Tab-separated table of C-alpha atoms in Angstrom:
chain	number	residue	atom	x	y	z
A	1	UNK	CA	161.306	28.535	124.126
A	2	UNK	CA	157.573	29.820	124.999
A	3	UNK	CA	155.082	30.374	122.516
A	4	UNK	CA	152.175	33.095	122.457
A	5	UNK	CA	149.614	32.744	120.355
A	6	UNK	CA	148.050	35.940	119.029
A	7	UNK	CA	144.479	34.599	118.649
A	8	UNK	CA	144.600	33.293	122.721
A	9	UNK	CA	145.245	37.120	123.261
A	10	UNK	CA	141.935	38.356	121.275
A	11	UNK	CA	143.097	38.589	117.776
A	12	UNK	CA	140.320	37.943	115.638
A	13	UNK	CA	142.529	37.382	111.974
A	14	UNK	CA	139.524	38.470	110.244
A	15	UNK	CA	140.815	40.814	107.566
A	16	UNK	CA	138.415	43.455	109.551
A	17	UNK	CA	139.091	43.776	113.580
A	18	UNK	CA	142.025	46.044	114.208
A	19	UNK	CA	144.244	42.993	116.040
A	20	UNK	CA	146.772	45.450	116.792
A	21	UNK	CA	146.151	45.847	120.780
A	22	UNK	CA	146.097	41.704	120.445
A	23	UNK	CA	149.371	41.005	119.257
A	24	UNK	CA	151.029	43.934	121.097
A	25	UNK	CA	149.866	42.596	123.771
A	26	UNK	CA	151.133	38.996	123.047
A	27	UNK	CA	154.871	40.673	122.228
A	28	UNK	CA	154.717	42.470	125.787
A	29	UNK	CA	153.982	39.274	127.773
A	30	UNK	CA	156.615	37.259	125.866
A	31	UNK	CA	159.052	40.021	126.487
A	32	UNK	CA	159.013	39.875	130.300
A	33	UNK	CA	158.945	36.197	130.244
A	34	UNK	CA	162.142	36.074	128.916
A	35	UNK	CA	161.373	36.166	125.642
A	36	UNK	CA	160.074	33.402	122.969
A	37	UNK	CA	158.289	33.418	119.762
A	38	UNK	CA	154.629	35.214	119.028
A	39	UNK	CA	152.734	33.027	116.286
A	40	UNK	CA	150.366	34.120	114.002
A	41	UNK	CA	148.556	31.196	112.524
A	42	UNK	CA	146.638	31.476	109.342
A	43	UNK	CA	144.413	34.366	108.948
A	44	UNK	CA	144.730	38.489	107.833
A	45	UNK	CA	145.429	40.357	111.124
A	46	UNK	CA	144.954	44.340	110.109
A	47	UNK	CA	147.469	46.337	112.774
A	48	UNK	CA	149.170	49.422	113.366
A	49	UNK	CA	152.284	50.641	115.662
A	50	UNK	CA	153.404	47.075	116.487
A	51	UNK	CA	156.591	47.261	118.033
A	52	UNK	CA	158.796	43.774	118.604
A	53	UNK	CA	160.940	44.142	121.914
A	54	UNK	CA	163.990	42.660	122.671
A	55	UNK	CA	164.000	38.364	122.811
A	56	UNK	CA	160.873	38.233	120.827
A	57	UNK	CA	160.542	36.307	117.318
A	58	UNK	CA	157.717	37.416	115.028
A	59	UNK	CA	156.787	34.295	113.377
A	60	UNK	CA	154.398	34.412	110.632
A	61	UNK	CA	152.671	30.698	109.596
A	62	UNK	CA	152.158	29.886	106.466
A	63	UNK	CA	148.658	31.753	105.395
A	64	UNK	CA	149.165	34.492	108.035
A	65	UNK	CA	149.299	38.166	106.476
A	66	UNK	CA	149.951	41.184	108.546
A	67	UNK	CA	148.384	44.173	106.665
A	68	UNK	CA	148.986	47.620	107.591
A	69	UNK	CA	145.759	49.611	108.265
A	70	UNK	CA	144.574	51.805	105.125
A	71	UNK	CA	143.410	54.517	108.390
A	72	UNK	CA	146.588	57.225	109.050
A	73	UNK	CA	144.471	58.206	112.262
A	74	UNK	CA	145.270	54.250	113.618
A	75	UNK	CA	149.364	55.232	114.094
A	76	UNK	CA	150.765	56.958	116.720
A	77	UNK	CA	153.616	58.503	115.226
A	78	UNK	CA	155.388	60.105	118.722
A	79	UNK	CA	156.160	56.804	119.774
A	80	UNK	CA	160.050	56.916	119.714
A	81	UNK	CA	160.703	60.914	118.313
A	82	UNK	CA	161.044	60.311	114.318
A	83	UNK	CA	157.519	61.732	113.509
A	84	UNK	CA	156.753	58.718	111.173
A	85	UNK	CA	153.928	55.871	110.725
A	86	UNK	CA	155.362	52.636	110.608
A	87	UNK	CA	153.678	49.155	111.123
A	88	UNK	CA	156.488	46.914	112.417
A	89	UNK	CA	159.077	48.741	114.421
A	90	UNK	CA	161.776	48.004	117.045
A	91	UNK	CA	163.774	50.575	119.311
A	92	UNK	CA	167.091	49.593	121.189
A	93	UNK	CA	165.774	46.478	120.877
A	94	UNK	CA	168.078	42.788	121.310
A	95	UNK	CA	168.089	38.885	119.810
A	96	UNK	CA	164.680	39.883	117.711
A	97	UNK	CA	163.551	38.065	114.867
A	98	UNK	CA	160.602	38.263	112.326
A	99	UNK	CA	160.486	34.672	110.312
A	100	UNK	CA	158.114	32.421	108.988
A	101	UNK	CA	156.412	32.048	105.437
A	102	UNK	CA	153.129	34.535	106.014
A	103	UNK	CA	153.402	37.622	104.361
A	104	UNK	CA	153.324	41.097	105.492
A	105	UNK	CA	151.123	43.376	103.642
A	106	UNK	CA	152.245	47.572	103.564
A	107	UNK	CA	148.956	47.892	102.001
A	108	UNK	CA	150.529	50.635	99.897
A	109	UNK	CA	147.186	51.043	97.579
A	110	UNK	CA	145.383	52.270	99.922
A	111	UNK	CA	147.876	55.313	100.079
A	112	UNK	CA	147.726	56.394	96.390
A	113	UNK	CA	145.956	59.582	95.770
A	114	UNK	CA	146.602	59.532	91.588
A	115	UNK	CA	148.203	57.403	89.168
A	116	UNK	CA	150.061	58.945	87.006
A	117	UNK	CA	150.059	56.114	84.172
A	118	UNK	CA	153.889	55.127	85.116
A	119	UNK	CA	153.831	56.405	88.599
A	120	UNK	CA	151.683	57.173	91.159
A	121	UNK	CA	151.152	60.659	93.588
A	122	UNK	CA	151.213	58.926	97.074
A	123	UNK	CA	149.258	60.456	99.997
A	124	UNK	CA	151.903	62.430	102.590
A	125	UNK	CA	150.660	60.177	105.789
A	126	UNK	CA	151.826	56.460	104.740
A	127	UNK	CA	153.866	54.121	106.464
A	128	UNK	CA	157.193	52.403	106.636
A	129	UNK	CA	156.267	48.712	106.725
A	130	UNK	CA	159.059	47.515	108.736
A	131	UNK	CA	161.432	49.999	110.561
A	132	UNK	CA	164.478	48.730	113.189
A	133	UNK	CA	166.214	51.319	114.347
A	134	UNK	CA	168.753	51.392	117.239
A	135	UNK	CA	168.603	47.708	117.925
A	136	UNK	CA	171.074	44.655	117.116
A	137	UNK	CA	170.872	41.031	116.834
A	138	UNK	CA	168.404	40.616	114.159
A	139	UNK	CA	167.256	37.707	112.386
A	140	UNK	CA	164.396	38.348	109.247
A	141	UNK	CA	163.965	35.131	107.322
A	142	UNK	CA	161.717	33.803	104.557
A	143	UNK	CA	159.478	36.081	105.104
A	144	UNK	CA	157.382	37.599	102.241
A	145	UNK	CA	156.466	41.610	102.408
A	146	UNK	CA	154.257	43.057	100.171
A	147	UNK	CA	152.934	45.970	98.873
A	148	UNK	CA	155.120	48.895	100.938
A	149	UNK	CA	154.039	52.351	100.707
A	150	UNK	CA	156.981	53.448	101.287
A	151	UNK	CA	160.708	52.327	103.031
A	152	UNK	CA	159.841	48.729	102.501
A	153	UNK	CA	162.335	47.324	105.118
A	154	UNK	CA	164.688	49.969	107.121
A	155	UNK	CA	167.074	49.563	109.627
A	156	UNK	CA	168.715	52.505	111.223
A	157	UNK	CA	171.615	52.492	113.424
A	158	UNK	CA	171.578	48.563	113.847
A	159	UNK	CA	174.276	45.982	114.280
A	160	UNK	CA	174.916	42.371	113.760
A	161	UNK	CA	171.527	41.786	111.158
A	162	UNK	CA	171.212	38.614	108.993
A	163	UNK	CA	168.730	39.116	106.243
A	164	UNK	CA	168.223	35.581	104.593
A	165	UNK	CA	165.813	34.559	101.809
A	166	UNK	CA	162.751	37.222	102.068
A	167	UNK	CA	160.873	38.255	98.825
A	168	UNK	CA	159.803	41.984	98.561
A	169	UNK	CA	157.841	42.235	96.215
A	170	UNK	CA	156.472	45.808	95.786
A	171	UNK	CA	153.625	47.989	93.229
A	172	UNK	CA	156.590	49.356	90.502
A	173	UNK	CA	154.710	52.340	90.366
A	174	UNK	CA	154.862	53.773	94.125
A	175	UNK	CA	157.641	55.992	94.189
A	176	UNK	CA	160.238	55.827	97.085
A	177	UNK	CA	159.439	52.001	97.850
A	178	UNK	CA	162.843	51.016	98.436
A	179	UNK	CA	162.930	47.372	99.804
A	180	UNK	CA	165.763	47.061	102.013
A	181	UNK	CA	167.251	50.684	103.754
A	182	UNK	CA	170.592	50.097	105.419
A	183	UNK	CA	170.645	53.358	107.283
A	184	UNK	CA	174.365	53.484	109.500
A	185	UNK	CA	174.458	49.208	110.203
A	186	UNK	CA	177.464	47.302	110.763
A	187	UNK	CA	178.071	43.857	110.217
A	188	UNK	CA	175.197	43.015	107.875
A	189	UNK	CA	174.427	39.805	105.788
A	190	UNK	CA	172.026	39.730	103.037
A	191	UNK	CA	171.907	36.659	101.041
A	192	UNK	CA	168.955	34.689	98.727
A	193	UNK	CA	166.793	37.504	98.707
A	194	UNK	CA	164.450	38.532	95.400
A	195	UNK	CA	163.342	42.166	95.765
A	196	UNK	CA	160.927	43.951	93.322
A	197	UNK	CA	160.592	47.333	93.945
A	198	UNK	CA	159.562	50.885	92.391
A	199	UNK	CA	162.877	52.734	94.134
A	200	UNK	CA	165.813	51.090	95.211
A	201	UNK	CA	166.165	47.710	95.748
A	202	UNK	CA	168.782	47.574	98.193
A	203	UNK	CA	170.620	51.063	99.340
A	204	UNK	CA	173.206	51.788	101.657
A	205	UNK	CA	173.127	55.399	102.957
A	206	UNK	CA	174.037	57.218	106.403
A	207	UNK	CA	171.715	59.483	107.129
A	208	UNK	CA	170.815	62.570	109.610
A	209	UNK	CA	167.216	61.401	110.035
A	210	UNK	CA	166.747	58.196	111.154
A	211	UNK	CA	168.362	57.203	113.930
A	212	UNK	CA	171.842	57.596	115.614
A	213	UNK	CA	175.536	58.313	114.864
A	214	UNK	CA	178.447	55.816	113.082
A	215	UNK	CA	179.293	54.743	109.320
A	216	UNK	CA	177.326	51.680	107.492
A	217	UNK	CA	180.356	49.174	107.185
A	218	UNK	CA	181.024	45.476	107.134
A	219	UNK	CA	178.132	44.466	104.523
A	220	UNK	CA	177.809	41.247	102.497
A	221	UNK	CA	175.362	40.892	99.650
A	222	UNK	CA	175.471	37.289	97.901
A	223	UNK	CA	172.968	35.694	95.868
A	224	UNK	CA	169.909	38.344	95.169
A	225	UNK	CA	167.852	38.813	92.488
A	226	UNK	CA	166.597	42.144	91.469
A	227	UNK	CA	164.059	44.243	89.496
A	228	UNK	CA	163.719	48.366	90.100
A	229	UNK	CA	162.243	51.458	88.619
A	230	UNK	CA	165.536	53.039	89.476
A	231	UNK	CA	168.302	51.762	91.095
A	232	UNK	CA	168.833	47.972	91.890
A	233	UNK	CA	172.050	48.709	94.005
A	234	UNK	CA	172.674	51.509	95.185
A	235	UNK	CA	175.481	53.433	97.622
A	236	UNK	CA	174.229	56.985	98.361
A	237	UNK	CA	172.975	58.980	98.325
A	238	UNK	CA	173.011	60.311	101.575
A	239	UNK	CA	176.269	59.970	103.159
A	240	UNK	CA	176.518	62.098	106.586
A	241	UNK	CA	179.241	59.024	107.931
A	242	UNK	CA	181.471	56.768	105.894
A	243	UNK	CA	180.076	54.006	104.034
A	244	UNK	CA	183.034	50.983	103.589
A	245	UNK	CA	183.798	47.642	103.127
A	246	UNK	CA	180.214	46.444	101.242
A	247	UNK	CA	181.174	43.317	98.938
A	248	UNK	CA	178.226	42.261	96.420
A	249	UNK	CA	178.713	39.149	95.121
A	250	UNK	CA	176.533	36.832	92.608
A	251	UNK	CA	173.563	38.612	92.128
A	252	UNK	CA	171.141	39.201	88.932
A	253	UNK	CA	169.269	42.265	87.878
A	254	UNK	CA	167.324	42.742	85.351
A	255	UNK	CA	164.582	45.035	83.633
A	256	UNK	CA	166.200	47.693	85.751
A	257	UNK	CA	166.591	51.407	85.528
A	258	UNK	CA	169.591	51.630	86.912
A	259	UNK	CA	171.783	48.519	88.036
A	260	UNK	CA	174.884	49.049	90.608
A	261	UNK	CA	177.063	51.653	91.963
A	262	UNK	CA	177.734	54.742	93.806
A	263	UNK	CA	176.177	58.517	94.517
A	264	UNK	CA	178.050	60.293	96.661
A	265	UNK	CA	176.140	63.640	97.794
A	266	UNK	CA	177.482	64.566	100.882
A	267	UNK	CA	180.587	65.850	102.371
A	268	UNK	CA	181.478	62.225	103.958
A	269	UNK	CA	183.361	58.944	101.904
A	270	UNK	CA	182.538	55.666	100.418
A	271	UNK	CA	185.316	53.272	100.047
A	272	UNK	CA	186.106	50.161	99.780
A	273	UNK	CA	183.829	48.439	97.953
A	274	UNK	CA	183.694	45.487	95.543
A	275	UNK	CA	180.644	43.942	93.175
A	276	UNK	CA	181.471	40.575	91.553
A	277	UNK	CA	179.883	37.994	89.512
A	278	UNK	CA	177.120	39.757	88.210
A	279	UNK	CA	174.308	39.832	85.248
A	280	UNK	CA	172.653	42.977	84.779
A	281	UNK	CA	169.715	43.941	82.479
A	282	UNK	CA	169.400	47.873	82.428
A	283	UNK	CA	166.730	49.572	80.553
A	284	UNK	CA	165.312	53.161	79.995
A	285	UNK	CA	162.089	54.041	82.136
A	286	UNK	CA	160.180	57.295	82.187
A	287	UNK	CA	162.933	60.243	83.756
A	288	UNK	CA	160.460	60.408	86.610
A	289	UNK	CA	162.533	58.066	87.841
A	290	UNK	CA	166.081	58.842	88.463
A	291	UNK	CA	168.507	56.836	86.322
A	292	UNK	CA	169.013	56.516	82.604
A	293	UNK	CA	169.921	52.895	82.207
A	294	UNK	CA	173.368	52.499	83.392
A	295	UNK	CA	174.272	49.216	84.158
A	296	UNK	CA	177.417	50.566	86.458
A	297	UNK	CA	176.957	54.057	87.748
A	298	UNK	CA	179.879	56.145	89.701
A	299	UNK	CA	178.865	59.975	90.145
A	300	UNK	CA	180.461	62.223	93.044
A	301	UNK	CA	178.662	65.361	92.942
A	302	UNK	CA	176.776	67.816	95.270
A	303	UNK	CA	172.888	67.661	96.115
A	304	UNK	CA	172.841	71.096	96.866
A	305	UNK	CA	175.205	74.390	96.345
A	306	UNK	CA	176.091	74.365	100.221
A	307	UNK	CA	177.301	70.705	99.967
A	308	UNK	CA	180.702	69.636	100.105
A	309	UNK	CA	182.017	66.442	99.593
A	310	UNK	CA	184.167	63.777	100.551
A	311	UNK	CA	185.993	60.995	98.575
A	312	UNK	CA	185.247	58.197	96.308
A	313	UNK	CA	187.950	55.404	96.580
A	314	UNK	CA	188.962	51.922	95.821
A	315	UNK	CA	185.801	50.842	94.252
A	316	UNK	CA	185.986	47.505	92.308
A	317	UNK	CA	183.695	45.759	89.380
A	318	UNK	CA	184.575	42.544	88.622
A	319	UNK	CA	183.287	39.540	85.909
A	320	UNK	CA	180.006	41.392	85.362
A	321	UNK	CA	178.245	40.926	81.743
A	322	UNK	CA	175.542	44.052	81.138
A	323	UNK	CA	173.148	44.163	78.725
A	324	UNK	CA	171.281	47.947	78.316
A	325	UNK	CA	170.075	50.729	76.806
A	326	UNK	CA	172.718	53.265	78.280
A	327	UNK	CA	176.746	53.282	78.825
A	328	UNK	CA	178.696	52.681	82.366
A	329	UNK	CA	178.810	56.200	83.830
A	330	UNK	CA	181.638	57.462	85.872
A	331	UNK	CA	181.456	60.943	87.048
A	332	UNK	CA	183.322	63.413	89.257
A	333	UNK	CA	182.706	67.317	89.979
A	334	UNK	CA	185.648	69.816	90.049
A	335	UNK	CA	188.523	68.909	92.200
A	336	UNK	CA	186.926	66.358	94.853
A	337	UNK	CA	188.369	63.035	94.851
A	338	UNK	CA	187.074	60.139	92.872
A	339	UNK	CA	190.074	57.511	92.880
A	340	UNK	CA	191.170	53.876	92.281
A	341	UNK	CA	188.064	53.032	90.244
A	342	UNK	CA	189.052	49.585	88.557
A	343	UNK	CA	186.303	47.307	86.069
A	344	UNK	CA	188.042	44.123	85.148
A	345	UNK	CA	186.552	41.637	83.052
A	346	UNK	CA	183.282	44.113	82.466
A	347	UNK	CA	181.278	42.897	79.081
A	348	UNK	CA	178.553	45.392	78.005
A	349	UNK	CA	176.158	45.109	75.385
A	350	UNK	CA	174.093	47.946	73.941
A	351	UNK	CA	170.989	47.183	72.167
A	352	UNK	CA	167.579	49.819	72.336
A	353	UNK	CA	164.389	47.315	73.017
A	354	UNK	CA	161.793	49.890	75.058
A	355	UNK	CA	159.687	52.647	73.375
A	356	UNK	CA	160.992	54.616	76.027
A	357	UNK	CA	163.388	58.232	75.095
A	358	UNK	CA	167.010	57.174	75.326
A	359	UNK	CA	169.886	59.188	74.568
A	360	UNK	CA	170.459	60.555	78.044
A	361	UNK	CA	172.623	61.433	81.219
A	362	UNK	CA	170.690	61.841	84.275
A	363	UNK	CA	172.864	62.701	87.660
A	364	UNK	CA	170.430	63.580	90.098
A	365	UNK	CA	170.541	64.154	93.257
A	366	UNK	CA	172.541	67.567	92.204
A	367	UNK	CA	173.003	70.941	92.872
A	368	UNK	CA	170.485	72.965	91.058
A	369	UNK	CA	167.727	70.279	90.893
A	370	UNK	CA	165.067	69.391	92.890
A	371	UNK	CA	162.934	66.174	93.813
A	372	UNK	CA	160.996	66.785	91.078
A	373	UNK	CA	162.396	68.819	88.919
A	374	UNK	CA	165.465	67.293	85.794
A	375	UNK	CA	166.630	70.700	84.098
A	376	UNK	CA	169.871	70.607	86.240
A	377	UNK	CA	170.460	66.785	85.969
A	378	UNK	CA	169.055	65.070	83.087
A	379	UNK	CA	170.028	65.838	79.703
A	380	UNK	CA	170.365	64.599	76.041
A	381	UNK	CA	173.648	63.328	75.182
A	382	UNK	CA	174.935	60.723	72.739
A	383	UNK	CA	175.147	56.682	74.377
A	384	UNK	CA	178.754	55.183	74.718
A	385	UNK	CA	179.649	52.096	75.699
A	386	UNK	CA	181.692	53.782	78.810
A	387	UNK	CA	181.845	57.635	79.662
A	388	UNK	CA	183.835	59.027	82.086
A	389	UNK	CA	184.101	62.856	83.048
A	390	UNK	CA	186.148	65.161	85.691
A	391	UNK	CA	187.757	61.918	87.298
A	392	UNK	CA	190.928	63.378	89.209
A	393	UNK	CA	192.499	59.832	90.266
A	394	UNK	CA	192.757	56.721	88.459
A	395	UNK	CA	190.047	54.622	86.346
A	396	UNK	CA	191.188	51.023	85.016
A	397	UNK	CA	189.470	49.339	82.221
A	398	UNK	CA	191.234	46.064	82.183
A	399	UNK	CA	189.352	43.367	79.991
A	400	UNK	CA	186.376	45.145	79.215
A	401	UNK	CA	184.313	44.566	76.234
A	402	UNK	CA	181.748	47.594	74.309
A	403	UNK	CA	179.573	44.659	71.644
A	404	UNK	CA	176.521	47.062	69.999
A	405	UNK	CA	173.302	44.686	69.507
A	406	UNK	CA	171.243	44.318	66.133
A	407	UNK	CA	168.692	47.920	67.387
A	408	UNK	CA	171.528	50.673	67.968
A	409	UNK	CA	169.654	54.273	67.258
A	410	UNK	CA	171.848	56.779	65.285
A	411	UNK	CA	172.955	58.875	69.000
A	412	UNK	CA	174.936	55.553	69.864
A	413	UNK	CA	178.584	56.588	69.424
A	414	UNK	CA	181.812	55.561	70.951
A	415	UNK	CA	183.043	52.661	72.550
A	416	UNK	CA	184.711	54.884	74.978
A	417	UNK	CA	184.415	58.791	76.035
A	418	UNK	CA	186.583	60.107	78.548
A	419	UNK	CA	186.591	63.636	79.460
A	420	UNK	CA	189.418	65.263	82.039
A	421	UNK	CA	190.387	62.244	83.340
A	422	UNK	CA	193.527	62.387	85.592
A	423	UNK	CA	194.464	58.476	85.203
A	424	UNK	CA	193.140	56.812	82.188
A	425	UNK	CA	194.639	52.825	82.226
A	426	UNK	CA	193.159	50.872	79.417
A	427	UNK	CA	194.329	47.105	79.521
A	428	UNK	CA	193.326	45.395	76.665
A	429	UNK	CA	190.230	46.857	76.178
A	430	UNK	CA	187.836	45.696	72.910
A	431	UNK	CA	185.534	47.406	71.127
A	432	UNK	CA	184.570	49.520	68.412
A	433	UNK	CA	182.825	52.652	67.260
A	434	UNK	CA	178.787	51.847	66.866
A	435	UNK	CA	178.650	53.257	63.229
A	436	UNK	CA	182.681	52.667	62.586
A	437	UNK	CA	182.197	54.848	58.751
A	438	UNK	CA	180.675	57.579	60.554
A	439	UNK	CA	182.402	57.876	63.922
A	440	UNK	CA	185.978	56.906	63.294
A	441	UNK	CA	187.307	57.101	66.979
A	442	UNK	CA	186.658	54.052	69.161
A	443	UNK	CA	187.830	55.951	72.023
A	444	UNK	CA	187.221	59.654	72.413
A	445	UNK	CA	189.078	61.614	75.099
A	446	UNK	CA	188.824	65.732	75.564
């Protein structure tokens, strides 16, 4: 295997010189050679619009930071059609890799324009830190990225990707820094990850902006720990193609506003899907942030009034003890399907620890609602250990658990609430009212 070395190609690693031209230049070379890994040795190489081409490994030494440049004017966003800045990207690209222990920098403070005390107003020109789109065969190991101003690390329309034992560790107050985007991939592994992010930790979705046609299917997630300002896992919520056969296994979230499940806002399914082995920490944040503390979340409903939608099936939760603020939601909306919804062995524990306003639903994306705006989907409502609404198919609760902690405010209520559900099985289900003198029914069903 060859090796180019940025610094032989004029990067200067100074923290000052825009090294972009350098290290483009040192992918390019290794490219038509056949490929081979470009090395960045120790040192803070500022860049813009570097794009890794197919047989090239990125490799990061230890001490070696790639930081995107605080300047919009430095990215040349026509570059393949999407109209975006980005710092790392890849197009059609094959066998590429970005490894190493440096660290690459999104420089995401450089893009605030106010902080908002739990959230900060981001400027409209900032880029994606890493974005893969159209290529397969990729490798992105022990890497460390930092900082993202957005999309942390996306790949669109991608195949064959191992994701192995990065850290993402990202400003909890910049609003739609998701770390890891799986935009309409196949045959993805993510293992021994920690991700820290203000959005979504990881998210599945299939988009009709990014890149290409097909579903996001054949997805392993083992052995990641999580932290997020909304949702830690999270299936939705844009779902133009199916999304299918995603098993999460072993993870542990905590401090979370939201911990796993589905949002299905489109007129395609999600099915098949099965999260195991789990510890989950869920907590109430400030409602600028969608989510209301749900350690498992299920909601099928429409993002806008000319949305239809397709089906939610065959979606399991297995040996997972929770520990929040706010109930396991399940949610459907009219007569679409949500079906063959099974928690088995599911042990939640409601306590209130934050200063934060509890005592809510909150089910955006939905129709009437905007980005910004929470009359249509957040409201008050009394906290139950499980709720479940408008569920035409089949919801087993077999083994589950509701224990109330030592802090329980006086809108904590049932153990269970269950609204028009088709298919209610309970299997030796535990638990009891949180105030038993005041609200008699352990399970209330309308």
């Amino acid at each position: 295997m060859g090796y180019y070395f940025v610094r032989e190609y004029g990067a200067a690693g100074d923290g000052k010189t825009n090294d972009t031209a350098a290290i483009q230049q040192a992918i390019d070379e290794c490219h038509r050679e056949g490929g081979g890994r470009v090395v960045l040795s120790s040192g803070t190489y500022v860049t813009a619009n570097i794009e890794i081409k197919s047989n090239v490994e990125l490799h990061l030494e230890h001490g070696a930071t790639i930081v995107a440049s605080p300047n919009p004017d430095d990215y040349d966003c026509t570059v393949w059609g999407g109209g975006r800045h980005y710092l790392i990207f890849s197009k059609q690209a094959e066998n590429i890799a970005i490894t190493g222990s440096g660290t690459i920098d999104g420089n995401g403070k450089s893009y605030i324009e106010t902080d908002r005390g739990h959230i900060y107003k981001m400027k409209r020109k900032r880029p994606f830190t890493v974005l893969l789109v159209g290529s397969k065969t990729i490798t992105i190991e022990n890497i460390r990225i930092v900082d993202g101003a957005v999309w942390t690390l996306t790949l669109s329309g991608c195949s064959d990707v191992l994701i192995r034992g990065i850290r993402i560790l990202n400003d909890l107050k910049v609003p739609n820094s998701d770390g890891i985007d799986i935009d309409r991939c196949q045959n993805v592994r993510i293992s021994d990850c920690h991700l820290e992010c203000g959005d979504d930790c990881i998210v599945f979705k299939a988009t009709d902006f990014l890149w290409g046609k097909g579903p996001c299917e054949n997805v392993t997630v083992t052995g990641c720990t999580m932290v997020s300002n909304s949702f830690a896992i999270n299936i939705g919520c844009e779902v133009e193609e199916p999304i299918r056969n995603i098993t999460v296994n072993s993870c542990v979230i905590r401090d979370s506003h939201r911990g796993i499940g589905v949002h299905l806002s489109n007129h395609n399914n999600v099915e098949n899907i099965m999260f195991s082995n789990m510890i989950i920490e869920t907590r109430y944040r400030n409602p600028d942030w969608w989510g209301a503390a749900e350690p498992i979340y299920v909601v099928s409903i429409p993002w806008t009034d000319k949305d239809k939608l397709g089906h939610v099936k065959h979606i399991r939760f297995s040996n997972i003890l929770c520990k929040s603020e706010n109930g396991i939601f399940i949610q459907g909306w009219e007569d679409y399907t949500v079906d063959d919804i099974l928690l088995d062995n599911v042990r939640i524990e409601l306590d209130k620890w934050t200063d934060e306003a509890g005592g809510r639903h909150d089910i955006r994306p939905c129709h009437g609602g905007d980005l910004d705006g929470r009359s249509a989907g957040v409201y008050d409502y009394p906290t139950n250990g499980f709720f479940l609404k408008d569920i035409n198919g089949t919801v087993t609760l077999r083994n589950c658990e509701v224990v109330w902690g030592e802090h329980i405010p006086d809108y904590y209520k049932h153990a269970l609430e269950a609204h028009r559900v088709q298919g209610l099985d309970l299997q030796n289900f535990k638990g009891t009212a949180a105030f038993p003198a005041r609200d008699e029914a352990i399970v209330r069903t309308v």
